[in-house]
Amino acid sequence: MNTTMQASIQKACPISRLPFDTLVDIFDFATYRPLHPSSLEPSTSPPWLLSHVCSSWRKVALSAPVLWSTVVITSPLSRRATEILAEYLCRSKRHPLRIAVDAARYFKRGSEHEDHCGDSDVPERLMRQLAQESYRWRVVHFEMKAEMFGALAKALSVADLGRLEQCYVVERDVLYWDPAQKPEVAEATALLLQAPHLRKAESRDTDLLAIVSDGVEQLTHLACDLYLLENLPVLSRFANVTELHLAKLSGSDVCAYSNPRVVPLSLPILRHLSVTEPCILAFLTAPALRSLAVREHTHYCYGEESGCCSTYTIDFLVRSLCTLEVLSLLDAEVLLQFDLDLFPVRRVKRLLFPIKDETLTRRIIQKLQGTVLLELRTITLMIHTVESKAHSDLDEDDEKTMDEQVLEKLEGTVPGKRLGHDLVDMLEDRFSKGTLKRVRLYAGDKVSRSLMSMGLRMLQKAGVEVCRDKGNGHEDTCKWWKGPHWFPVVEED
């Protein structure tokens, strides 16, 4: 009786009446970007969890190869990892694979951390298993040590990479990476870059520009570190790149003051560019540029004055003769110093507004209330402290502390002089002029709710779209299964 009643209740639920294809699409969304990926464990991995809800969901999960085509392997590695991986590869059948291996913390047998990794040969066996299915790879993310890259390079062939569209490579052994010292990493990376249909490539902690010897014309999106200024001309070999992310590492020789005679490299079709430090812009020219993000802060410009950051950026834009549509300056001081009447930025449609401290924020608010950026449609409020930007791996308690600090700045102590109200007043002023269409919040939940109560909700009711934004922020190394890395597309901008 109870079983019959339970079955009747289940059939009456709206989700039980959803078509098979709709359920598969919903489940695929959950498996594509798992919230808590943990080394293929059946107890936490989405496809296994979904198959244990009820018999109908189990049938859907077992009969849909796409749900098993996302493979996220993280450390510590399970002793059963190879068996579980074999099950994934079998159930995904011939569906294209999305693979992430984040095994930077595995340790060899005999170390003090042996219990964290299981058998010492598990990582290499996993690489050989994955390489056997490389003809199905569509997206790969490898964040691991040199030994695993060596096992991958031995088992990999360019001829089997016909479906590969995106790759992300990080080597985690040393701070300053030398291709001569890590030939296995260079070999594996070079093989991946030769994939005929590769469109997006990102390399961190590896000197990608030192590896490339031939033209890589199939790439359209590239993100890499810049170690040596002499390698900068290698970018010309990526003839079709339209989006570029360059990171200058501390200790590299990239400094405009020490290289005054370097001729800027022209990137004629580049449309989207982000750099970690403005001094990189001194060596580039991009006449077709539409989006620019400067992701570093003035106090990180080693050996250079803080005012040089805005100077580098302005000189670059004037030299390029480009017309920007998206401008993201993550340092409030740089935005304050920036001339918004400059002809390359007059037609900016999307602007990132970093909120650092009360004084700087009020001065920027006053600046934006003037007759500047008359075509501005979207403002992203990035409300983070310097500490939270520098440490993206904060735990929940630290994030709460940061939220409380920001709330104190926004809400203030004097009701008539609250920074949050001044911020909303500026947005209302731009909306009244008929240009502002969208406000994107790059902030925590508490801060977002506070701004909504200070008047942003009324602005939303008046017709302004208000939404959360985790793209185009300071983290340009987001893992693909956690969120967007490349410049997000905002409709109607």
GROMACS .gro file of C-alpha atoms in nm:
model
  493
    1MET     CA    1   0.000   0.000   0.000
    2ASN     CA    2   0.274   0.243   0.099
    3THR     CA    3   0.475   0.150  -0.210
    4THR     CA    4   0.176   0.215  -0.439
    5MET     CA    5   0.105   0.549  -0.269
    6GLN     CA    6   0.470   0.651  -0.294
    7ALA     CA    7   0.475   0.566  -0.664
    8SER     CA    8   0.160   0.773  -0.720
    9ILE     CA    9   0.312   1.070  -0.538
   10GLN     CA   10   0.630   1.045  -0.745
   11LYS     CA   11   0.433   1.042  -1.070
   12ALA     CA   12   0.241   1.350  -0.958
   13CYS     CA   13   0.562   1.550  -0.907
   14PRO     CA   14   0.629   1.791  -1.198
   15ILE     CA   15   0.989   1.672  -1.235
   16SER     CA   16   0.865   1.316  -1.292
   17ARG     CA   17   0.677   1.435  -1.601
   18LEU     CA   18   0.980   1.597  -1.764
   19PRO     CA   19   1.087   1.445  -2.096
   20PHE     CA   20   1.401   1.231  -2.103
   21ASP     CA   21   1.602   1.486  -2.303
   22THR     CA   22   1.514   1.767  -2.061
   23LEU     CA   23   1.627   1.563  -1.762
   24VAL     CA   24   1.953   1.478  -1.938
   25ASP     CA   25   2.017   1.849  -2.005
   26ILE     CA   26   1.956   1.934  -1.639
   27PHE     CA   27   2.179   1.652  -1.518
   28ASP     CA   28   2.449   1.748  -1.768
   29PHE     CA   29   2.456   2.099  -1.623
   30ALA     CA   30   2.520   1.949  -1.277
   31THR     CA   31   2.795   1.716  -1.397
   32TYR     CA   32   2.970   1.969  -1.623
   33ARG     CA   33   3.067   2.197  -1.332
   34PRO     CA   34   3.053   1.994  -1.010
   35LEU     CA   35   3.050   2.208  -0.696
   36HIS     CA   36   3.275   1.978  -0.495
   37PRO     CA   37   3.485   1.761  -0.726
   38SER     CA   38   3.666   1.489  -0.530
   39SER     CA   39   3.871   1.231  -0.713
   40LEU     CA   40   3.593   1.035  -0.887
   41GLU     CA   41   3.449   0.910  -0.556
   42PRO     CA   42   3.101   0.756  -0.617
   43SER     CA   43   2.982   0.900  -0.286
   44THR     CA   44   3.026   1.260  -0.407
   45SER     CA   45   3.043   1.259  -0.789
   46PRO     CA   46   2.727   1.392  -0.961
   47PRO     CA   47   2.646   1.103  -1.199
   48TRP     CA   48   2.669   0.847  -0.918
   49LEU     CA   49   2.458   1.061  -0.682
   50LEU     CA   50   2.190   1.117  -0.946
   51SER     CA   51   2.166   0.746  -1.017
   52HIS     CA   52   2.086   0.675  -0.651
   53VAL     CA   53   1.787   0.911  -0.617
   54CYS     CA   54   1.524   0.683  -0.768
   55SER     CA   55   1.486   0.409  -1.027
   56SER     CA   56   1.374   0.645  -1.306
   57TRP     CA   57   1.671   0.877  -1.253
   58ARG     CA   58   1.899   0.576  -1.241
   59LYS     CA   59   1.774   0.469  -1.585
   60VAL     CA   60   1.838   0.820  -1.717
   61ALA     CA   61   2.187   0.837  -1.568
   62LEU     CA   62   2.294   0.496  -1.695
   63SER     CA   63   2.156   0.550  -2.045
   64ALA     CA   64   2.302   0.899  -2.104
   65PRO     CA   65   2.675   0.883  -2.198
   66VAL     CA   66   2.707   1.262  -2.172
   67LEU     CA   67   2.668   1.244  -1.792
   68TRP     CA   68   2.980   1.029  -1.768
   69SER     CA   69   3.184   1.234  -2.012
   70THR     CA   70   3.303   1.488  -1.753
   71VAL     CA   71   3.591   1.338  -1.556
   72VAL     CA   72   3.737   1.540  -1.265
   73ILE     CA   73   4.030   1.378  -1.084
   74THR     CA   74   4.158   1.559  -0.776
   75SER     CA   75   4.411   1.476  -0.505
   76PRO     CA   76   4.425   1.293  -0.273
   77LEU     CA   77   4.393   1.012  -0.525
   78SER     CA   78   4.176   0.716  -0.438
   79ARG     CA   79   4.329   0.368  -0.444
   80ARG     CA   80   4.035   0.269  -0.666
   81ALA     CA   81   4.081   0.565  -0.901
   82THR     CA   82   4.188   0.354  -1.200
   83GLU     CA   83   3.886   0.121  -1.160
   84ILE     CA   84   3.642   0.410  -1.126
   85LEU     CA   85   3.797   0.590  -1.424
   86ALA     CA   86   3.756   0.275  -1.633
   87GLU     CA   87   3.385   0.276  -1.541
   88TYR     CA   88   3.351   0.640  -1.650
   89LEU     CA   89   3.522   0.573  -1.982
   90CYS     CA   90   3.301   0.269  -2.042
   91ARG     CA   91   2.971   0.442  -1.959
   92SER     CA   92   3.056   0.754  -2.162
   93LYS     CA   93   3.087   0.526  -2.468
   94ARG     CA   94   3.217   0.735  -2.760
   95HIS     CA   95   3.098   1.074  -2.633
   96PRO     CA   96   3.359   1.357  -2.638
   97LEU     CA   97   3.536   1.388  -2.301
   98ARG     CA   98   3.592   1.684  -2.068
   99ILE     CA   99   3.882   1.593  -1.840
  100ALA     CA  100   4.035   1.770  -1.541
  101VAL     CA  101   4.329   1.630  -1.345
  102ASP     CA  102   4.418   1.839  -1.038
  103ALA     CA  103   4.678   1.617  -0.873
  104ALA     CA  104   4.934   1.873  -0.768
  105ARG     CA  105   4.942   1.736  -0.412
  106TYR     CA  106   5.016   1.370  -0.475
  107PHE     CA  107   5.329   1.230  -0.304
  108LYS     CA  108   5.545   0.930  -0.378
  109ARG     CA  109   5.558   0.620  -0.160
  110GLY     CA  110   5.787   0.657   0.137
  111SER     CA  111   5.712   1.024   0.196
  112GLU     CA  112   5.555   1.149   0.518
  113HIS     CA  113   5.231   1.210   0.324
  114GLU     CA  114   5.206   0.857   0.181
  115ASP     CA  115   4.857   0.799   0.321
  116HIS     CA  116   4.723   1.085   0.107
  117CYS     CA  117   4.799   0.927  -0.227
  118GLY     CA  118   4.758   0.550  -0.217
  119ASP     CA  119   4.976   0.353  -0.457
  120SER     CA  120   5.264   0.556  -0.597
  121ASP     CA  121   5.200   0.442  -0.954
  122VAL     CA  122   4.831   0.539  -0.956
  123PRO     CA  123   4.891   0.883  -1.117
  124GLU     CA  124   5.096   0.737  -1.402
  125ARG     CA  125   4.840   0.460  -1.461
  126LEU     CA  126   4.563   0.721  -1.474
  127MET     CA  127   4.756   0.914  -1.740
  128ARG     CA  128   4.797   0.603  -1.953
  129GLN     CA  129   4.424   0.528  -1.922
  130LEU     CA  130   4.330   0.878  -2.029
  131ALA     CA  131   4.580   0.881  -2.316
  132GLN     CA  132   4.417   0.570  -2.462
  133GLU     CA  133   4.096   0.773  -2.502
  134SER     CA  134   4.268   1.091  -2.629
  135TYR     CA  135   4.081   1.065  -2.960
  136ARG     CA  136   3.770   1.167  -2.760
  137TRP     CA  137   3.921   1.459  -2.567
  138ARG     CA  138   3.737   1.788  -2.615
  139VAL     CA  139   3.845   1.986  -2.306
  140VAL     CA  140   4.144   1.899  -2.084
  141HIS     CA  141   4.276   2.062  -1.768
  142PHE     CA  142   4.605   1.923  -1.635
  143GLU     CA  143   4.732   2.068  -1.307
  144MET     CA  144   4.995   1.820  -1.192
  145LYS     CA  145   5.360   1.736  -1.140
  146ALA     CA  146   5.628   1.667  -1.399
  147GLU     CA  147   5.616   1.287  -1.354
  148MET     CA  148   5.253   1.274  -1.463
  149PHE     CA  149   5.325   1.497  -1.763
  150GLY     CA  150   5.604   1.254  -1.854
  151ALA     CA  151   5.367   0.957  -1.845
  152LEU     CA  152   5.119   1.154  -2.055
  153ALA     CA  153   5.378   1.254  -2.317
  154LYS     CA  154   5.494   0.893  -2.361
  155ALA     CA  155   5.142   0.766  -2.429
  156LEU     CA  156   5.012   1.062  -2.632
  157SER     CA  157   5.006   1.113  -3.009
  158VAL     CA  158   4.907   1.423  -3.205
  159ALA     CA  159   4.715   1.204  -3.447
  160ASP     CA  160   4.473   1.115  -3.164
  161LEU     CA  161   4.389   1.475  -3.069
  162GLY     CA  162   4.147   1.549  -3.352
  163ARG     CA  163   3.860   1.657  -3.121
  164LEU     CA  164   4.057   1.865  -2.871
  165GLU     CA  165   3.925   2.224  -2.853
  166GLN     CA  166   4.050   2.356  -2.516
  167CYS     CA  167   4.350   2.280  -2.297
  168TYR     CA  168   4.477   2.416  -1.965
  169VAL     CA  169   4.826   2.319  -1.845
  170VAL     CA  170   4.984   2.393  -1.505
  171GLU     CA  171   5.309   2.242  -1.375
  172ARG     CA  172   5.341   2.254  -0.996
  173ASP     CA  173   5.701   2.161  -0.910
  174VAL     CA  174   5.896   2.487  -0.911
  175LEU     CA  175   5.842   2.861  -0.875
  176TYR     CA  176   6.050   2.965  -1.174
  177TRP     CA  177   5.999   2.723  -1.458
  178ASP     CA  178   6.277   2.630  -1.703
  179PRO     CA  179   6.182   2.416  -2.008
  180ALA     CA  180   6.536   2.274  -2.014
  181GLN     CA  181   6.488   2.138  -1.661
  182LYS     CA  182   6.142   1.995  -1.726
  183PRO     CA  183   6.153   1.836  -2.074
  184GLU     CA  184   5.855   1.609  -2.004
  185VAL     CA  185   5.628   1.908  -1.937
  186ALA     CA  186   5.753   2.086  -2.250
  187GLU     CA  187   5.697   1.773  -2.459
  188ALA     CA  188   5.341   1.718  -2.335
  189THR     CA  189   5.250   2.085  -2.379
  190ALA     CA  190   5.397   2.094  -2.731
  191LEU     CA  191   5.190   1.787  -2.827
  192LEU     CA  192   4.868   1.946  -2.701
  193LEU     CA  193   4.936   2.270  -2.890
  194GLN     CA  194   4.960   2.075  -3.216
  195ALA     CA  195   4.600   1.952  -3.194
  196PRO     CA  196   4.446   2.053  -3.529
  197HIS     CA  197   4.119   2.191  -3.387
  198LEU     CA  198   4.254   2.347  -3.067
  199ARG     CA  199   4.095   2.689  -3.014
  200LYS     CA  200   4.166   2.784  -2.653
  201ALA     CA  201   4.493   2.721  -2.469
  202GLU     CA  202   4.606   2.832  -2.125
  203SER     CA  203   4.940   2.763  -1.963
  204ARG     CA  204   5.035   2.866  -1.608
  205ASP     CA  205   5.371   2.821  -1.436
  206THR     CA  206   5.511   2.702  -1.768
  207ASP     CA  207   5.703   2.911  -2.020
  208LEU     CA  208   5.473   2.844  -2.312
  209LEU     CA  209   5.637   3.103  -2.537
  210ALA     CA  210   5.971   2.923  -2.500
  211ILE     CA  211   5.812   2.593  -2.611
  212VAL     CA  212   5.649   2.712  -2.932
  213SER     CA  213   5.878   2.668  -3.234
  214ASP     CA  214   5.628   2.668  -3.521
  215GLY     CA  215   5.318   2.867  -3.602
  216VAL     CA  216   5.004   2.781  -3.405
  217GLU     CA  217   4.746   2.922  -3.640
  218GLN     CA  218   4.443   2.732  -3.513
  219LEU     CA  219   4.432   2.907  -3.174
  220THR     CA  220   4.192   3.197  -3.115
  221HIS     CA  221   4.225   3.226  -2.732
  222LEU     CA  222   4.559   3.221  -2.549
  223ALA     CA  223   4.659   3.271  -2.185
  224CYS     CA  224   5.020   3.234  -2.071
  225ASP     CA  225   5.297   3.368  -1.848
  226LEU     CA  226   5.559   3.612  -1.977
  227TYR     CA  227   5.898   3.521  -1.831
  228LEU     CA  228   6.145   3.680  -2.072
  229LEU     CA  229   6.091   3.989  -2.283
  230GLU     CA  230   6.290   3.830  -2.565
  231ASN     CA  231   6.011   3.572  -2.603
  232LEU     CA  232   5.744   3.834  -2.668
  233PRO     CA  233   5.783   3.821  -3.052
  234VAL     CA  234   5.674   3.456  -3.034
  235LEU     CA  235   5.319   3.587  -2.996
  236SER     CA  236   5.326   3.674  -3.367
  237ARG     CA  237   5.322   3.299  -3.438
  238PHE     CA  238   4.970   3.285  -3.297
  239ALA     CA  239   4.836   3.459  -3.604
  240ASN     CA  240   4.464   3.415  -3.534
  241VAL     CA  241   4.448   3.489  -3.162
  242THR     CA  242   4.167   3.733  -3.084
  243GLU     CA  243   4.180   3.701  -2.704
  244LEU     CA  244   4.504   3.716  -2.504
  245HIS     CA  245   4.580   3.695  -2.130
  246LEU     CA  246   4.939   3.774  -2.029
  247ALA     CA  247   5.079   3.735  -1.678
  248LYS     CA  248   5.409   3.893  -1.581
  249LEU     CA  249   5.581   3.704  -1.301
  250SER     CA  250   5.793   3.865  -1.033
  251GLY     CA  251   6.157   3.807  -1.117
  252SER     CA  252   6.105   3.829  -1.493
  253ASP     CA  253   6.285   4.098  -1.694
  254VAL     CA  254   5.970   4.268  -1.824
  255CYS     CA  255   6.018   4.632  -1.730
  256ALA     CA  256   5.978   4.929  -1.961
  257TYR     CA  257   6.241   5.135  -1.780
  258SER     CA  258   6.509   4.868  -1.833
  259ASN     CA  259   6.407   4.806  -2.198
  260PRO     CA  260   6.344   5.153  -2.346
  261ARG     CA  261   6.443   5.058  -2.702
  262VAL     CA  262   6.211   4.762  -2.749
  263VAL     CA  263   5.976   4.810  -3.045
  264PRO     CA  264   5.613   4.727  -2.950
  265LEU     CA  265   5.475   4.410  -3.104
  266SER     CA  266   5.169   4.468  -3.324
  267LEU     CA  267   4.875   4.228  -3.282
  268PRO     CA  268   4.645   4.344  -3.564
  269ILE     CA  269   4.339   4.122  -3.501
  270LEU     CA  270   4.348   4.105  -3.120
  271ARG     CA  271   4.011   4.210  -2.977
  272HIS     CA  272   4.033   4.116  -2.606
  273LEU     CA  273   4.337   4.162  -2.384
  274SER     CA  274   4.410   4.123  -2.013
  275VAL     CA  275   4.744   4.178  -1.840
  276THR     CA  276   4.851   4.136  -1.480
  277GLU     CA  277   5.067   4.448  -1.484
  278PRO     CA  278   5.037   4.762  -1.699
  279CYS     CA  279   5.408   4.764  -1.789
  280ILE     CA  280   5.339   4.474  -2.030
  281LEU     CA  281   5.135   4.718  -2.239
  282ALA     CA  282   5.452   4.916  -2.315
  283PHE     CA  283   5.553   4.639  -2.557
  284LEU     CA  284   5.222   4.585  -2.738
  285THR     CA  285   5.002   4.753  -2.999
  286ALA     CA  286   4.649   4.633  -3.074
  287PRO     CA  287   4.452   4.850  -3.322
  288ALA     CA  288   4.144   4.623  -3.326
  289LEU     CA  289   4.117   4.595  -2.946
  290ARG     CA  290   3.768   4.612  -2.794
  291SER     CA  291   3.815   4.479  -2.437
  292LEU     CA  292   4.097   4.560  -2.195
  293ALA     CA  293   4.150   4.435  -1.839
  294VAL     CA  294   4.443   4.540  -1.620
  295ARG     CA  295   4.428   4.293  -1.335
  296GLU     CA  296   4.714   4.396  -1.109
  297HIS     CA  297   4.752   4.673  -0.856
  298THR     CA  298   4.984   4.970  -0.829
  299HIS     CA  299   5.170   4.839  -0.526
  300TYR     CA  300   5.271   4.528  -0.724
  301CYS     CA  301   5.451   4.726  -0.997
  302TYR     CA  302   5.796   4.623  -0.883
  303GLY     CA  303   6.050   4.903  -0.887
  304GLU     CA  304   5.817   5.150  -1.056
  305GLU     CA  305   5.611   5.443  -0.937
  306SER     CA  306   5.239   5.393  -0.884
  307GLY     CA  307   5.149   5.664  -1.133
  308CYS     CA  308   5.314   5.469  -1.414
  309CYS     CA  309   5.025   5.220  -1.423
  310SER     CA  310   4.775   5.463  -1.573
  311THR     CA  311   5.048   5.610  -1.795
  312TYR     CA  312   5.131   5.272  -1.948
  313THR     CA  313   4.764   5.203  -2.013
  314ILE     CA  314   4.691   5.542  -2.168
  315ASP     CA  315   5.005   5.534  -2.386
  316PHE     CA  316   4.910   5.187  -2.507
  317LEU     CA  317   4.557   5.294  -2.606
  318VAL     CA  318   4.675   5.610  -2.782
  319ARG     CA  319   4.948   5.420  -2.967
  320SER     CA  320   4.702   5.148  -3.072
  321LEU     CA  321   4.437   5.393  -3.199
  322CYS     CA  322   4.171   5.147  -3.086
  323THR     CA  323   3.812   5.201  -2.969
  324LEU     CA  324   3.734   5.019  -2.646
  325GLU     CA  325   3.394   4.882  -2.553
  326VAL     CA  326   3.493   4.706  -2.228
  327LEU     CA  327   3.732   4.855  -1.970
  328SER     CA  328   3.828   4.673  -1.649
  329LEU     CA  329   4.087   4.845  -1.428
  330LEU     CA  330   4.103   4.647  -1.105
  331ASP     CA  331   4.297   4.910  -0.914
  332ALA     CA  332   4.077   5.198  -0.801
  333GLU     CA  333   4.375   5.434  -0.803
  334VAL     CA  334   4.441   5.361  -1.170
  335LEU     CA  335   4.075   5.419  -1.258
  336LEU     CA  336   4.082   5.749  -1.068
  337GLN     CA  337   4.394   5.865  -1.256
  338PHE     CA  338   4.258   5.749  -1.590
  339ASP     CA  339   4.135   6.008  -1.839
  340LEU     CA  340   3.785   5.891  -1.931
  341ASP     CA  341   3.758   6.163  -2.197
  342LEU     CA  342   4.038   5.997  -2.394
  343PHE     CA  343   3.915   5.912  -2.743
  344PRO     CA  344   3.988   5.534  -2.722
  345VAL     CA  345   3.755   5.500  -2.419
  346ARG     CA  346   3.478   5.747  -2.501
  347ARG     CA  347   3.258   5.470  -2.641
  348VAL     CA  348   3.308   5.223  -2.356
  349LYS     CA  349   2.986   5.030  -2.294
  350ARG     CA  350   3.095   4.817  -1.999
  351LEU     CA  351   3.305   4.942  -1.707
  352LEU     CA  352   3.437   4.765  -1.399
  353PHE     CA  353   3.421   4.981  -1.087
  354PRO     CA  354   3.657   4.847  -0.813
  355ILE     CA  355   3.560   4.956  -0.463
  356LYS     CA  356   3.872   4.976  -0.249
  357ASP     CA  357   3.825   5.237   0.023
  358GLU     CA  358   3.578   5.512   0.100
  359THR     CA  359   3.788   5.809  -0.016
  360LEU     CA  360   3.882   5.662  -0.354
  361THR     CA  361   3.529   5.534  -0.412
  362ARG     CA  362   3.369   5.874  -0.347
  363ARG     CA  363   3.614   6.041  -0.586
  364ILE     CA  364   3.538   5.788  -0.859
  365ILE     CA  365   3.165   5.832  -0.799
  366GLN     CA  366   3.206   6.206  -0.848
  367LYS     CA  367   3.403   6.140  -1.165
  368LEU     CA  368   3.134   5.911  -1.311
  369GLN     CA  369   2.860   6.163  -1.235
  370GLY     CA  370   3.014   6.400  -1.486
  371THR     CA  371   2.966   6.402  -1.863
  372VAL     CA  372   3.193   6.104  -1.934
  373LEU     CA  373   3.129   5.766  -2.097
  374LEU     CA  374   2.800   5.872  -2.250
  375GLU     CA  375   2.745   5.527  -2.407
  376LEU     CA  376   2.805   5.332  -2.084
  377ARG     CA  377   2.541   5.060  -2.048
  378THR     CA  378   2.684   4.814  -1.794
  379ILE     CA  379   2.867   4.885  -1.467
  380THR     CA  380   3.024   4.597  -1.276
  381LEU     CA  381   3.068   4.679  -0.906
  382MET     CA  382   3.367   4.479  -0.787
  383ILE     CA  383   3.352   4.496  -0.411
  384HIS     CA  384   3.658   4.320  -0.276
  385THR     CA  385   3.936   4.428  -0.044
  386VAL     CA  386   4.299   4.404  -0.154
  387GLU     CA  387   4.348   4.105   0.077
  388SER     CA  388   4.067   3.907  -0.082
  389LYS     CA  389   4.205   3.977  -0.429
  390ALA     CA  390   4.551   3.860  -0.336
  391HIS     CA  391   4.423   3.541  -0.170
  392SER     CA  392   4.143   3.384  -0.372
  393ASP     CA  393   4.156   3.066  -0.159
  394LEU     CA  394   4.009   3.226   0.154
  395ASP     CA  395   3.801   2.997   0.373
  396GLU     CA  396   3.441   3.075   0.470
  397ASP     CA  397   3.533   3.248   0.798
  398ASP     CA  398   3.781   3.479   0.620
  399GLU     CA  399   3.520   3.561   0.354
  400LYS     CA  400   3.269   3.653   0.625
  401THR     CA  401   3.525   3.882   0.785
  402MET     CA  402   3.588   4.049   0.449
  403ASP     CA  403   3.213   4.095   0.398
  404GLU     CA  404   3.181   4.258   0.740
  405GLN     CA  405   3.465   4.499   0.659
  406VAL     CA  406   3.305   4.595   0.329
  407LEU     CA  407   2.963   4.635   0.492
  408GLU     CA  408   3.110   4.879   0.743
  409LYS     CA  409   3.243   5.090   0.454
  410LEU     CA  410   2.915   5.081   0.258
  411GLU     CA  411   2.673   5.130   0.547
  412GLY     CA  412   2.894   5.367   0.748
  413THR     CA  413   2.803   5.518   1.082
  414VAL     CA  414   2.630   5.843   0.977
  415PRO     CA  415   2.297   5.765   0.798
  416GLY     CA  416   2.316   6.069   0.572
  417LYS     CA  417   2.667   5.995   0.450
  418ARG     CA  418   2.657   5.623   0.372
  419LEU     CA  419   2.885   5.522   0.088
  420GLY     CA  420   2.636   5.265  -0.039
  421HIS     CA  421   2.370   5.536  -0.085
  422ASP     CA  422   2.615   5.757  -0.276
  423LEU     CA  423   2.699   5.462  -0.499
  424VAL     CA  424   2.333   5.394  -0.576
  425ASP     CA  425   2.270   5.766  -0.633
  426MET     CA  426   2.541   5.765  -0.900
  427LEU     CA  427   2.376   5.466  -1.070
  428GLU     CA  428   2.036   5.638  -1.057
  429ASP     CA  429   2.190   5.950  -1.212
  430ARG     CA  430   2.332   5.752  -1.504
  431PHE     CA  431   2.002   5.567  -1.548
  432SER     CA  432   1.812   5.897  -1.557
  433LYS     CA  433   2.036   6.007  -1.844
  434GLY     CA  434   1.907   5.710  -2.043
  435THR     CA  435   2.226   5.507  -2.084
  436LEU     CA  436   2.261   5.264  -1.792
  437LYS     CA  437   2.090   4.930  -1.862
  438ARG     CA  438   2.265   4.680  -1.637
  439VAL     CA  439   2.444   4.657  -1.299
  440ARG     CA  440   2.655   4.350  -1.233
  441LEU     CA  441   2.758   4.273  -0.875
  442TYR     CA  442   3.093   4.110  -0.814
  443ALA     CA  443   3.041   4.083  -0.438
  444GLY     CA  444   2.945   3.852  -0.154
  445ASP     CA  445   2.587   3.770  -0.058
  446LYS     CA  446   2.575   4.006   0.242
  447VAL     CA  447   2.717   4.297   0.046
  448SER     CA  448   2.480   4.235  -0.245
  449ARG     CA  449   2.177   4.226  -0.014
  450SER     CA  450   2.292   4.546   0.157
  451LEU     CA  451   2.321   4.731  -0.175
  452MET     CA  452   1.980   4.605  -0.283
  453SER     CA  453   1.824   4.743   0.035
  454MET     CA  454   2.001   5.079  -0.009
  455GLY     CA  455   1.816   5.151  -0.332
  456LEU     CA  456   1.941   4.905  -0.593
  457ARG     CA  457   1.615   4.713  -0.568
  458MET     CA  458   1.418   5.028  -0.656
  459LEU     CA  459   1.649   5.082  -0.950
  460GLN     CA  460   1.581   4.724  -1.057
  461LYS     CA  461   1.207   4.785  -1.046
  462ALA     CA  462   1.259   5.095  -1.260
  463GLY     CA  463   1.403   4.880  -1.538
  464VAL     CA  464   1.773   4.828  -1.467
  465GLU     CA  465   1.889   4.468  -1.489
  466VAL     CA  466   2.075   4.368  -1.170
  467CYS     CA  467   2.267   4.041  -1.170
  468ARG     CA  468   2.561   3.864  -1.005
  469ASP     CA  469   2.890   3.856  -1.194
  470LYS     CA  470   3.184   3.620  -1.148
  471GLY     CA  471   3.334   3.673  -1.490
  472ASN     CA  472   3.590   3.928  -1.605
  473GLY     CA  473   3.714   3.968  -1.252
  474HIS     CA  474   4.055   3.947  -1.094
  475GLU     CA  475   4.083   3.567  -1.111
  476ASP     CA  476   4.204   3.485  -1.462
  477THR     CA  477   4.300   3.131  -1.363
  478CYS     CA  478   3.955   2.994  -1.281
  479LYS     CA  479   3.926   2.624  -1.350
  480TRP     CA  480   3.681   2.555  -1.630
  481TRP     CA  481   3.454   2.341  -1.412
  482LYS     CA  482   3.424   2.616  -1.150
  483GLY     CA  483   3.338   2.915  -1.366
  484PRO     CA  484   3.419   3.125  -1.672
  485HIS     CA  485   3.774   3.223  -1.750
  486TRP     CA  486   3.752   3.401  -2.084
  487PHE     CA  487   3.591   3.741  -2.127
  488PRO     CA  488   3.217   3.691  -2.072
  489VAL     CA  489   2.978   3.796  -2.343
  490VAL     CA  490   2.715   4.041  -2.217
  491GLU     CA  491   2.425   4.071  -2.455
  492GLU     CA  492   2.337   4.415  -2.592
  493ASP     CA  493   2.661   4.575  -2.472
   0.00000   0.00000   0.00000
